[in-house]
Short mmCIF file of C-alpha atoms and ligand atoms in Angstrom, two decimals:
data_model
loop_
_atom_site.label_atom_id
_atom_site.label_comp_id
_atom_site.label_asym_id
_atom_site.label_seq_id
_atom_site.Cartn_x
_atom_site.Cartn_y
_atom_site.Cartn_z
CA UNK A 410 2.79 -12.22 -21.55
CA UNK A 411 3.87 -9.87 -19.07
CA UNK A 412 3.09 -8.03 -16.13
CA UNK A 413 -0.84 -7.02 -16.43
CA UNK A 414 -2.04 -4.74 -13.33
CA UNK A 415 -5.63 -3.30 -12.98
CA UNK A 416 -5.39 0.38 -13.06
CA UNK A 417 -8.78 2.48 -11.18
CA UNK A 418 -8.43 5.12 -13.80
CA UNK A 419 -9.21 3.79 -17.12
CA UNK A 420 -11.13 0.95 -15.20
CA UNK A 421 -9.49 -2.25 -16.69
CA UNK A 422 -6.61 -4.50 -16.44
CA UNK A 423 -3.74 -3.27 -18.22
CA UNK A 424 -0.30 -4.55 -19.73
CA UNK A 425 1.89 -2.59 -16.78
CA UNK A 426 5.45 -1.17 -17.55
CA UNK A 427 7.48 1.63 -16.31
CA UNK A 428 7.42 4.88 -19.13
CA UNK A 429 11.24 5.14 -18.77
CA UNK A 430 14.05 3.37 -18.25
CA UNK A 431 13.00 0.01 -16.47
CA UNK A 432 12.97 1.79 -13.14
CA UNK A 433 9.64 1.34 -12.10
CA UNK A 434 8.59 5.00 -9.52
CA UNK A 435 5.84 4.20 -7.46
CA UNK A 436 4.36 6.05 -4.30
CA UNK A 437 2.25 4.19 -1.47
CA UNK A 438 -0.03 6.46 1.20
CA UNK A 439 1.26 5.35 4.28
CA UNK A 440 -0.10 5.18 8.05
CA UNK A 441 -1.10 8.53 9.41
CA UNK A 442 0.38 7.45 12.72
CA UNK A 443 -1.72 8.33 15.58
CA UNK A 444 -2.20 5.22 17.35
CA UNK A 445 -1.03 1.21 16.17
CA UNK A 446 -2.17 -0.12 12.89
CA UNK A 447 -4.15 -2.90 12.78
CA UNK A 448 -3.89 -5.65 10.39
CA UNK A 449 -6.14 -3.96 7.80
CA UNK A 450 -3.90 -1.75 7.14
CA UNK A 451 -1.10 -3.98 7.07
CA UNK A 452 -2.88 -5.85 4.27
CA UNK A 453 -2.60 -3.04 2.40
CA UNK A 454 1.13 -3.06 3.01
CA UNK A 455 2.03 -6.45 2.47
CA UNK A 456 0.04 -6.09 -1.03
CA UNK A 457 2.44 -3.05 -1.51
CA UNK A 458 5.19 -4.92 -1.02
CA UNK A 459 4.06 -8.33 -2.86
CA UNK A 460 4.13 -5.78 -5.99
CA UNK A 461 7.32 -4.22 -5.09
CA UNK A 462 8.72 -7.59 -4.82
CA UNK A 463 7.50 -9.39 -8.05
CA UNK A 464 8.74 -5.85 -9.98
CA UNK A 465 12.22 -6.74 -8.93
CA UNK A 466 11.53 -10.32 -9.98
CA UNK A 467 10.36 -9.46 -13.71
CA UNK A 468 13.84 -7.55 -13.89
CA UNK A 469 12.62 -3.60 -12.89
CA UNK A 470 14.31 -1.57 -10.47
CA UNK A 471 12.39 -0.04 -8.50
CA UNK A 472 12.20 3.39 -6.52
CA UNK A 473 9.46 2.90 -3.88
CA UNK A 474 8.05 5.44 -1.98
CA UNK A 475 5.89 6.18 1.36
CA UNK A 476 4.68 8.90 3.17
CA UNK A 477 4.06 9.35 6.76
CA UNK A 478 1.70 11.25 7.92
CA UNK A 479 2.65 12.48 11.17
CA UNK A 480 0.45 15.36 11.30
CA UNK A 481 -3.45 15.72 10.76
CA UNK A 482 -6.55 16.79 12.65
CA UNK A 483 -6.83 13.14 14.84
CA UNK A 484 -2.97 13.49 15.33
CA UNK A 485 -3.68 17.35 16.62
CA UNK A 486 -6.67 16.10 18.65
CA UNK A 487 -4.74 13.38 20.14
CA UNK A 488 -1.05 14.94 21.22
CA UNK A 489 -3.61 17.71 22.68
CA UNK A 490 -5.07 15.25 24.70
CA UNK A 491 -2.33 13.70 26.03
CA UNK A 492 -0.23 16.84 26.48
CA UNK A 493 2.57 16.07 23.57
CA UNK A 494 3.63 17.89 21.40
CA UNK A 495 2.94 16.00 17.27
CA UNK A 496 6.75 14.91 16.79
CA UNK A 497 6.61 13.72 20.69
CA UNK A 498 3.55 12.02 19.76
CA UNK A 499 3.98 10.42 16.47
CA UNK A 500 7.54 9.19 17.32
CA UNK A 501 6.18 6.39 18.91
CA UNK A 502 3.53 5.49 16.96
CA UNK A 503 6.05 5.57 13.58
CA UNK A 504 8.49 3.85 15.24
CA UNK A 505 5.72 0.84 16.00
CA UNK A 506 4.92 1.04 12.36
CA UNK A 507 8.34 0.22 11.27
CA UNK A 508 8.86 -2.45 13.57
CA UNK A 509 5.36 -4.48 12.37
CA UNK A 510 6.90 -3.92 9.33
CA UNK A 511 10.44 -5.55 8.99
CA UNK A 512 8.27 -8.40 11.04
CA UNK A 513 6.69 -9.02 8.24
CA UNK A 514 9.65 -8.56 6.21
CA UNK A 515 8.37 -5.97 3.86
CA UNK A 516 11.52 -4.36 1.63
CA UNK A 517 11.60 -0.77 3.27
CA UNK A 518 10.19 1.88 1.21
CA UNK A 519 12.20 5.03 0.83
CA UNK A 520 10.03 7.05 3.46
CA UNK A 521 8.85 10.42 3.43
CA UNK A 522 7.39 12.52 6.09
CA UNK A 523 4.74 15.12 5.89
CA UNK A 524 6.16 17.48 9.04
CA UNK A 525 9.79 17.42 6.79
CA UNK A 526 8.03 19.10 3.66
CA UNK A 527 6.17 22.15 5.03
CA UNK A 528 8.37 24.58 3.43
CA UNK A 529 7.14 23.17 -0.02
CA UNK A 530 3.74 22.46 0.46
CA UNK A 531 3.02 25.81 1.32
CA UNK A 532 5.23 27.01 -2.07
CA UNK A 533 3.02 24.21 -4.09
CA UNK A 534 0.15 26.51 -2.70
CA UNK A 535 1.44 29.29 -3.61
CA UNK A 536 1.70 28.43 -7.28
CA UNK A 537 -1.84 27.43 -7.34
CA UNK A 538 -3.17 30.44 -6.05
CA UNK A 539 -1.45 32.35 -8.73
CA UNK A 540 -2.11 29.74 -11.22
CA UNK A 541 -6.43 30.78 -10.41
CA UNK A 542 -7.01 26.77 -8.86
CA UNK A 543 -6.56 27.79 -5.25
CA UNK A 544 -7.77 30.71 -2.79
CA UNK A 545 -7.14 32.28 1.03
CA UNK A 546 -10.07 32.29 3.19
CA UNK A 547 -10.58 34.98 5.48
CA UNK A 548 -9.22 32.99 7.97
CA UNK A 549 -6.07 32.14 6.52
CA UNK A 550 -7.16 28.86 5.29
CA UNK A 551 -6.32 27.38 1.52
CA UNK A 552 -8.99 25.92 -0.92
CA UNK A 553 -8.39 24.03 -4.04
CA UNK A 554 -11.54 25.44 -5.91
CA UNK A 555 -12.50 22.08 -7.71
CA UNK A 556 -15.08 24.12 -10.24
CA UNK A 557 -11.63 25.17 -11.89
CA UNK A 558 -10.69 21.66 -12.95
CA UNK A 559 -13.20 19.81 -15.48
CA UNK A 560 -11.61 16.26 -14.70
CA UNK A 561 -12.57 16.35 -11.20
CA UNK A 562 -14.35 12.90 -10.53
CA UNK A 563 -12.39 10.87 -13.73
CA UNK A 564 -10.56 8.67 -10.77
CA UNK A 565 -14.08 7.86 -8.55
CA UNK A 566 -15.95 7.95 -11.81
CA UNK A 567 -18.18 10.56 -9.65
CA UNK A 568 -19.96 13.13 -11.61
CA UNK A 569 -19.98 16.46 -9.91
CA UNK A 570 -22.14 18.80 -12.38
CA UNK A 571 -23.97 20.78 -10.48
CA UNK A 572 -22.00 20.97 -7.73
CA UNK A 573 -22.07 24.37 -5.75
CA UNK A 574 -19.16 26.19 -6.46
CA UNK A 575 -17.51 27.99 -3.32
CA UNK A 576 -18.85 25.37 -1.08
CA UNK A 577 -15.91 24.10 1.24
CA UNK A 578 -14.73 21.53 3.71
CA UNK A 579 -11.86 21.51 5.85
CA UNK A 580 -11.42 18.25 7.51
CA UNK A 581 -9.17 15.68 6.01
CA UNK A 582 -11.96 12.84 5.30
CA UNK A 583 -15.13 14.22 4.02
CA UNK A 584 -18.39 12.36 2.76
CA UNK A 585 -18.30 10.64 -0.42
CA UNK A 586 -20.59 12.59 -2.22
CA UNK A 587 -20.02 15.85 -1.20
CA UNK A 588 -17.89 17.49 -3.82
CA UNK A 589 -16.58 20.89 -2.46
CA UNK A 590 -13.32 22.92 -2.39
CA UNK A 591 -11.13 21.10 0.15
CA UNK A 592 -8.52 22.09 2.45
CA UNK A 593 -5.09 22.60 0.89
CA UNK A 594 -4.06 24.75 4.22
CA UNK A 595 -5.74 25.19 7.43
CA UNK A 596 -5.20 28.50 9.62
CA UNK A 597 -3.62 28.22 13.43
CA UNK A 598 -6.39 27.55 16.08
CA UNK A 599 -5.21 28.01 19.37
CA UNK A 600 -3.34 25.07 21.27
CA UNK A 601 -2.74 23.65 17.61
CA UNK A 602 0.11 22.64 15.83
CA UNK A 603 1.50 25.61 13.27
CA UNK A 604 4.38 26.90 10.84
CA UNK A 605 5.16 29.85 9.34
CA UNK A 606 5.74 30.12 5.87
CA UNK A 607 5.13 31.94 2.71
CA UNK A 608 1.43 31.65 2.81
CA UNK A 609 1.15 32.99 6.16
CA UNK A 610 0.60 30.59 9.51
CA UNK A 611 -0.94 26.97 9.93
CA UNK A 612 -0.62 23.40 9.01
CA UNK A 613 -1.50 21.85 5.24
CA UNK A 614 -4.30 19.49 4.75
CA UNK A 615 -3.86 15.67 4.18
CA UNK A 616 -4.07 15.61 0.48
CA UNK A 617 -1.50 18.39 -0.40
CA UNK A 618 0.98 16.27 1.42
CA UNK A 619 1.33 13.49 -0.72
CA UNK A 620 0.89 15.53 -4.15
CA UNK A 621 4.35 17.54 -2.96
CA UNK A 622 5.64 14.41 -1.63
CA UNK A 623 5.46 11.86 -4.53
CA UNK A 624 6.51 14.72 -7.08
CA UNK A 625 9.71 15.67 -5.01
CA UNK A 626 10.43 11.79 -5.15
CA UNK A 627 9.19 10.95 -8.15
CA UNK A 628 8.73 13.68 -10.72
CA UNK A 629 5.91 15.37 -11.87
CA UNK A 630 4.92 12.37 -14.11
CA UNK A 631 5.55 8.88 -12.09
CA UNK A 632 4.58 5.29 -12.92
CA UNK A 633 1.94 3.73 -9.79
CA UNK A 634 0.34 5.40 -6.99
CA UNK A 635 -1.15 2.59 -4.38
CA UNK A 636 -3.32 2.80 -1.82
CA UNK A 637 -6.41 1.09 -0.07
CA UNK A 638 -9.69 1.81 -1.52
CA UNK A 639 -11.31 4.06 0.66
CA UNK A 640 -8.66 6.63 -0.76
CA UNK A 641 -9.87 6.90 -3.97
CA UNK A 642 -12.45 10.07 -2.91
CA UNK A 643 -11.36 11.95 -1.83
CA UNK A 644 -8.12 11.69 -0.98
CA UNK A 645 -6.31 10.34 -4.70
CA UNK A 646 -8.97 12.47 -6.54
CA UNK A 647 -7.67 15.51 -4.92
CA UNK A 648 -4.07 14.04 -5.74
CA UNK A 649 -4.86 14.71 -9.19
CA UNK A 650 -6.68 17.56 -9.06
CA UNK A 651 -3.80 19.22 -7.11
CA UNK A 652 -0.90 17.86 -8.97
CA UNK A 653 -2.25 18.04 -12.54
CA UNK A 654 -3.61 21.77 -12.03
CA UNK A 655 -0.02 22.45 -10.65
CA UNK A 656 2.17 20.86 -13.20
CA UNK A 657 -0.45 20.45 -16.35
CA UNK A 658 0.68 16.83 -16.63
CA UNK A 659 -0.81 13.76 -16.37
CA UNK A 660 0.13 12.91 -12.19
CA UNK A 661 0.42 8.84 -11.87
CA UNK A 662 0.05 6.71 -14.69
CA UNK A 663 -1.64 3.55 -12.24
CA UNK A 664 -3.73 3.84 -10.01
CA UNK A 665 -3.49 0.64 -7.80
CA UNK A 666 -6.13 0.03 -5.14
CA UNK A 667 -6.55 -2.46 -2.50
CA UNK A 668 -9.74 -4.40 -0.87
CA UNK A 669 -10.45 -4.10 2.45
CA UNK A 670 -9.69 -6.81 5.32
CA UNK A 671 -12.58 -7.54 6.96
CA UNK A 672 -14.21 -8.85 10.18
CA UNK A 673 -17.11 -10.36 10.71
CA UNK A 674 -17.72 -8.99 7.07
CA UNK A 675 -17.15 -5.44 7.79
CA UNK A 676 -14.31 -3.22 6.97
CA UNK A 677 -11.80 -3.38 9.68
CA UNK A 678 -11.27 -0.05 10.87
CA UNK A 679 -10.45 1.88 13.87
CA UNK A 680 -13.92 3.27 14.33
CA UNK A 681 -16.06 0.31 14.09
CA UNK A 682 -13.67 -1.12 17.03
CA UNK A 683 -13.39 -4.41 15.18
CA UNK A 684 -9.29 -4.58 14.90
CA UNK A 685 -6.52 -6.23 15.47
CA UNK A 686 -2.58 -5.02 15.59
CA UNK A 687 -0.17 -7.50 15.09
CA UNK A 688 0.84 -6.98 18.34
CA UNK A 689 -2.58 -8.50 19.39
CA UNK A 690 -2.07 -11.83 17.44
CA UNK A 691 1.61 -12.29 18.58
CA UNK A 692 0.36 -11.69 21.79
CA UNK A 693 -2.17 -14.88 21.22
CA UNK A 694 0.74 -16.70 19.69
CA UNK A 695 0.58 -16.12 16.36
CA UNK A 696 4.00 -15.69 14.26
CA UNK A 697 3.73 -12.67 12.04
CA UNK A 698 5.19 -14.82 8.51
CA UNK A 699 1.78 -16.75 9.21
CA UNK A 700 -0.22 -13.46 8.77
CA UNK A 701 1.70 -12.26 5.95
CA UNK A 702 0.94 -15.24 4.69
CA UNK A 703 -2.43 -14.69 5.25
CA UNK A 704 -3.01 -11.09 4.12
CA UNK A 705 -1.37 -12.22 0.66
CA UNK A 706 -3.45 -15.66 0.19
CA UNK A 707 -6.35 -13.80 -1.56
CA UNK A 708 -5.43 -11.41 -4.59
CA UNK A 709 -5.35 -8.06 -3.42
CA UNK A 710 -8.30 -6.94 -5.47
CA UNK A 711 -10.91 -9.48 -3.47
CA UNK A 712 -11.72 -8.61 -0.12
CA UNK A 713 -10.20 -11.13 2.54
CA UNK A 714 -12.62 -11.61 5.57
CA UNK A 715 -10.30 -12.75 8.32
CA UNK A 716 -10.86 -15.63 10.70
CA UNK A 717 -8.79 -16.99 13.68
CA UNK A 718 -9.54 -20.55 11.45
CA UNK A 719 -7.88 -19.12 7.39
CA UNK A 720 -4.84 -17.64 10.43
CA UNK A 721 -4.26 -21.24 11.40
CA UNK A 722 -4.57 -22.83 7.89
CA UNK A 723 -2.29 -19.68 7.12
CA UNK A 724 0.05 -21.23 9.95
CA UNK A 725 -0.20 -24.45 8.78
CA UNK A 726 0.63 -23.77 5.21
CA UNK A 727 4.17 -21.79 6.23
CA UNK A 728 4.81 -25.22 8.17
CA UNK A 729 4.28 -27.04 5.17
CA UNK A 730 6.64 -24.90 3.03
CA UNK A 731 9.34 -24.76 5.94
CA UNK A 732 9.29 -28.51 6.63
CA UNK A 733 9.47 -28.78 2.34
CA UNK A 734 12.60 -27.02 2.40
CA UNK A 735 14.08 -29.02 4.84
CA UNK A 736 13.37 -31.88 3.52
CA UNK A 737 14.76 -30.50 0.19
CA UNK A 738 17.75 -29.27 1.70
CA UNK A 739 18.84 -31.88 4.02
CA UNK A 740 17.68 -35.13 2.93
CA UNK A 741 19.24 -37.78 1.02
CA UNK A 742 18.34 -38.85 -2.61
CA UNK A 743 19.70 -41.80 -4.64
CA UNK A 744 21.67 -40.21 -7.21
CA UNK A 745 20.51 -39.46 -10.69
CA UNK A 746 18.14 -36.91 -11.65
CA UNK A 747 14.22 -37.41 -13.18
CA UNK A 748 11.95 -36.08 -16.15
CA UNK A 749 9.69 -36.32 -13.89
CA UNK A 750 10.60 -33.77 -11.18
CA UNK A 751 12.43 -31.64 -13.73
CA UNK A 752 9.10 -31.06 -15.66
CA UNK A 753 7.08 -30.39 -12.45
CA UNK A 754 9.79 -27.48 -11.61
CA UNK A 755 9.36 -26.18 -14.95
CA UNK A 756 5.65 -26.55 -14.81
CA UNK A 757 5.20 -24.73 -11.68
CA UNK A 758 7.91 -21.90 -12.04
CA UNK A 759 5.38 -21.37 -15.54
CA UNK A 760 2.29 -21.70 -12.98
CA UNK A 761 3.84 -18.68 -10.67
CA UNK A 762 4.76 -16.54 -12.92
CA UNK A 763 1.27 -16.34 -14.60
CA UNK A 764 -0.23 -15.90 -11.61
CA UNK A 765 1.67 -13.06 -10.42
CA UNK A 766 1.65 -11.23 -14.17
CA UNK A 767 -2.44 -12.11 -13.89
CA UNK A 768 -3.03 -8.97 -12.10
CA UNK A 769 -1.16 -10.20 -8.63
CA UNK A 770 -3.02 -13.22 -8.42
CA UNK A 771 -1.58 -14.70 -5.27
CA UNK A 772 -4.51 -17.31 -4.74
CA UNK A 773 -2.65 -19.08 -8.12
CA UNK A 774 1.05 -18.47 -6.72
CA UNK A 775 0.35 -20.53 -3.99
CA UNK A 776 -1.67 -23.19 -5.38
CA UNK A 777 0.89 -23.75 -7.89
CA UNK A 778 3.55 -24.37 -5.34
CA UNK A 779 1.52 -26.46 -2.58
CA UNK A 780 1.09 -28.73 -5.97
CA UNK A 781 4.49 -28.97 -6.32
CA UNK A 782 4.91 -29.74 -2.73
CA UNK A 783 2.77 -32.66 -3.05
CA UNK A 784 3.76 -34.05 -5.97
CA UNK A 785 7.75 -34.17 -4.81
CA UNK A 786 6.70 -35.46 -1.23
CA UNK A 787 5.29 -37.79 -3.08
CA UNK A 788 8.16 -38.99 -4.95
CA UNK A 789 10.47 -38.57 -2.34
CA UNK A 790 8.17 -41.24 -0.36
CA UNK A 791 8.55 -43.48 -2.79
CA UNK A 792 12.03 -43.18 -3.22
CA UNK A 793 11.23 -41.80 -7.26
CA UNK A 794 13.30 -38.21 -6.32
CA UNK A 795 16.25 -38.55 -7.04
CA UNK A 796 19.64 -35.91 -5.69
CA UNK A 797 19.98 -34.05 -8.80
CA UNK A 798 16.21 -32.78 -9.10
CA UNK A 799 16.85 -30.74 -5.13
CA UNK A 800 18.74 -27.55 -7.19
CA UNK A 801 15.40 -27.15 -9.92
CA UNK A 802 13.14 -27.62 -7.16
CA UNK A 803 14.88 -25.32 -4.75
CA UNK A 804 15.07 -22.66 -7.25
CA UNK A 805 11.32 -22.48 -7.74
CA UNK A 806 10.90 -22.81 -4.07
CA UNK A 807 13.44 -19.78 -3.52
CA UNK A 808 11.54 -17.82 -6.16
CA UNK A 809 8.53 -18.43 -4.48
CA UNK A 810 9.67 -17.57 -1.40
CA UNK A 811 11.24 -13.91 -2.72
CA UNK A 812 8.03 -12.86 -3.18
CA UNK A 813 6.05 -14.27 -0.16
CA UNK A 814 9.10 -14.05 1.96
CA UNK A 815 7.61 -16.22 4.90
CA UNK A 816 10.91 -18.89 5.33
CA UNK A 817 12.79 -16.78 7.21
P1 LIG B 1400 -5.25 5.08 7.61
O1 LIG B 1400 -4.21 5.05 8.68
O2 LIG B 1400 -6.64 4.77 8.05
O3 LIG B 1400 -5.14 6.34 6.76
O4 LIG B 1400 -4.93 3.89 6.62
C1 LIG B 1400 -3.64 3.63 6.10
C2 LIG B 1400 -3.77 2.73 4.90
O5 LIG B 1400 -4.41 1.49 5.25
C3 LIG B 1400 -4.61 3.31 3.77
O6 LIG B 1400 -3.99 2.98 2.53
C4 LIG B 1400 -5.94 2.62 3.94
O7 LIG B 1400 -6.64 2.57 2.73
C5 LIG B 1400 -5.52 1.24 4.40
N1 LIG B 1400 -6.57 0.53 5.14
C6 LIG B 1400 -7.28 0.97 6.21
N2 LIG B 1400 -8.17 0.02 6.63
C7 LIG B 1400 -8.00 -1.05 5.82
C8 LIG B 1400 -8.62 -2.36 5.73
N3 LIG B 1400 -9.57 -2.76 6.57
N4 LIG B 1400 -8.19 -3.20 4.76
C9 LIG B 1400 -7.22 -2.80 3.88
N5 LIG B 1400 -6.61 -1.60 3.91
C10 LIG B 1400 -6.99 -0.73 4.86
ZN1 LIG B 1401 -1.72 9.81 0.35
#
């Protein structure tokens, strides 16, 4: 069958290969890193990597990409406000990031920072101004004048006719219906973070970053862009709008969205105060392969509401795989080996792999392989397994266990 992902722009599931050469390019929005992240956002990283990780499985190599955003208005607001400058700041809070990471054991992406790539984002701007898509301000600000590109809306499915041309915002996360020239560069204010450049003084807007970013990485034309869903407008709308004015080709080819975590059935966010880091559930004693475990146990496209009871289950289930491998690894069968246990690795290896091509479908993964848990603890209690079915088994298991990555 093959690899089918669900791509935002057409709307649909869709068979999912790279355009060239089996290298699969792919660009993720990363943490702007003002404070900790909390396991929302880590959901949408482990879902990230889940893909990353069953690419290299279907035989793709894969160039994977994410930005940091180490500087943008909260970022300003908060160095201010503690007396740091942004790279004193953000150090810290990056350097968290990467460490919640490799406890999770996500593969790390090649990363990208937006403070590195000034220089080019203000060029990038420069091209659009003269291309007709982009204007100064009288302050010294940028706009991406949106009325100059028809498609704007064909990711969010939003229709902006009517919209009031000239109308503009400048903050980095604007309402979802207001369509309006955004902020592609925002003029010094006093006490703020600047650079000098071709364009004159200031600091570019959120968007811009990644658009210069991915395409410096990735080419003009790349395979995936990912992201959680509450960057689809405006921030991956004005992606495209950006990129595709710039280079009058199509940007990414997939669009790949996440669901939100939620608590108490709300979207857990910073702002509603109803987070926790991964730092808070180690704290409580939680080990960090049981919330990967977790965050990947419902497909990424449902929304997972999280509970201190699915964490324990989550717990429990990584104890049931661990003690599995033991047992598969260090016990002692008669010798021989059986249809029986031959068929059920086939059966489930089959199982997994139609999961995952079934647009990530985790939920299946590992329902396929607590099956086959159960049915060889099964045998091996009554003395049916026999030595030569451990290498089948453990194969499966391994495979498994490449994408979920929780043995270890
Ligand atoms: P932020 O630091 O808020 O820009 O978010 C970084 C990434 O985490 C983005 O891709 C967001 O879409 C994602 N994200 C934020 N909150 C959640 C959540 N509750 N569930 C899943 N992803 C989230
Ligand atoms: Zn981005």
């Amino acid at each position: 069958m093959g690899l089918r992902l669900y791509n935002t722009l057409p709307a649909q599931v869709q068979p999912f290969a790279p355009a060239e050469n089996n290298q699969v390019r792919m660009y993720a929005c990363g943490p702007t890193v003002y404070d900790y992240v909390h396991i929302g956002n880590l959901r949408t990283v482990v879902a990230v990597d889940v893909l990353h990780r069953f690419l290299l499985q279907s035989g793709y190599q894969v160039r994977h990409v994410m930005n940091i955003t180490d500087v943008d208005d909260k970022i300003i607001r908060k160095a201010a406000e503690e007396g740091l400058s942004v790279k004193e700041y953000t150090a810290k809070y990056e350097k968290a990031f990467l460490e919640d990471a490799a406890s999770l054991n996500i593969r790390q992406p090649i990363l990208v920072r937006a403070t590195e790539h000034i220089q080019k984002m203000a060029e990038f701007i420069a091209v659009l101004v003269e291309k007709g898509f982009a204007y100064r301000a009288d302050d010294g600000s940028y706009y991406f004048r949106i009325a100059k590109f028809p498609a704007y809306g064909k990711l969010s499915k939003k229709d902006f006719a009517g919209m009031e041309d000239g109308a503009r915002v400048d903050l980095d996360e604007y309402d979802k219906d207001s369509a309006r020239d955004f902020a592609l560069w925002k003029a010094p204010k006093p006490g703020e973070a600047s650079w000098d450049t071709v364009i004159g003084p200031g600091r570019p807007g959120w968007h811009v970053e990644c658009s210069v970013m991915s395409m410096d990485q990735l080419g003009e034309s790349f395979d995936l862009h990912a992201g959680g869903e509450d960057l689809i407008f405006p921030h991956h709308e004005n992606e495209i709008a950006q990129s595709e004015s710039f280079t009058g080709k199509p940007f990414a080819r997939f669009w790949f969205h996440t669901r939100f975590l939620l608590f108490n059935n709300e979207k857990m966010a910073k702002s509603v105060g109803n987070f926790f880091t991964l730092r808070d559930l180690v704290l409580r004693g939680f080990k960090p392969s049981s919330i990967r475990f977790l965050l990947a146990s419902v497909p990424y496209r449902t929304q997972l509401n999280f509970t201190f009871d699915s964490l324990q289950h989550a717990a429990a289930a990584v104890d049931r795989l661990r003690n599995f491998h033991q047992r598969l690894t260090t016990g002692e069968f008669p010798e021989g080996a059986s249809d029986a246990m031959s068929q059920l690795a086939r059966t489930t290896d089959e199982n997994l792999r139609t999961g995952m091509e079934d647009d990530l479908n985790t939920a299946l993964a590992q329902a396929a392989i607590f099956e086959m848990i159960r049915a060889a603890n099964a045998a091996m209690d009554s003395g049916a397994f026999l030595k030569d079915d451990v290498p089948a088994l453990l194969a499966v298991l391994q495979k498994f266990d490449d994408i979920f990555s929780v043995l270890k």
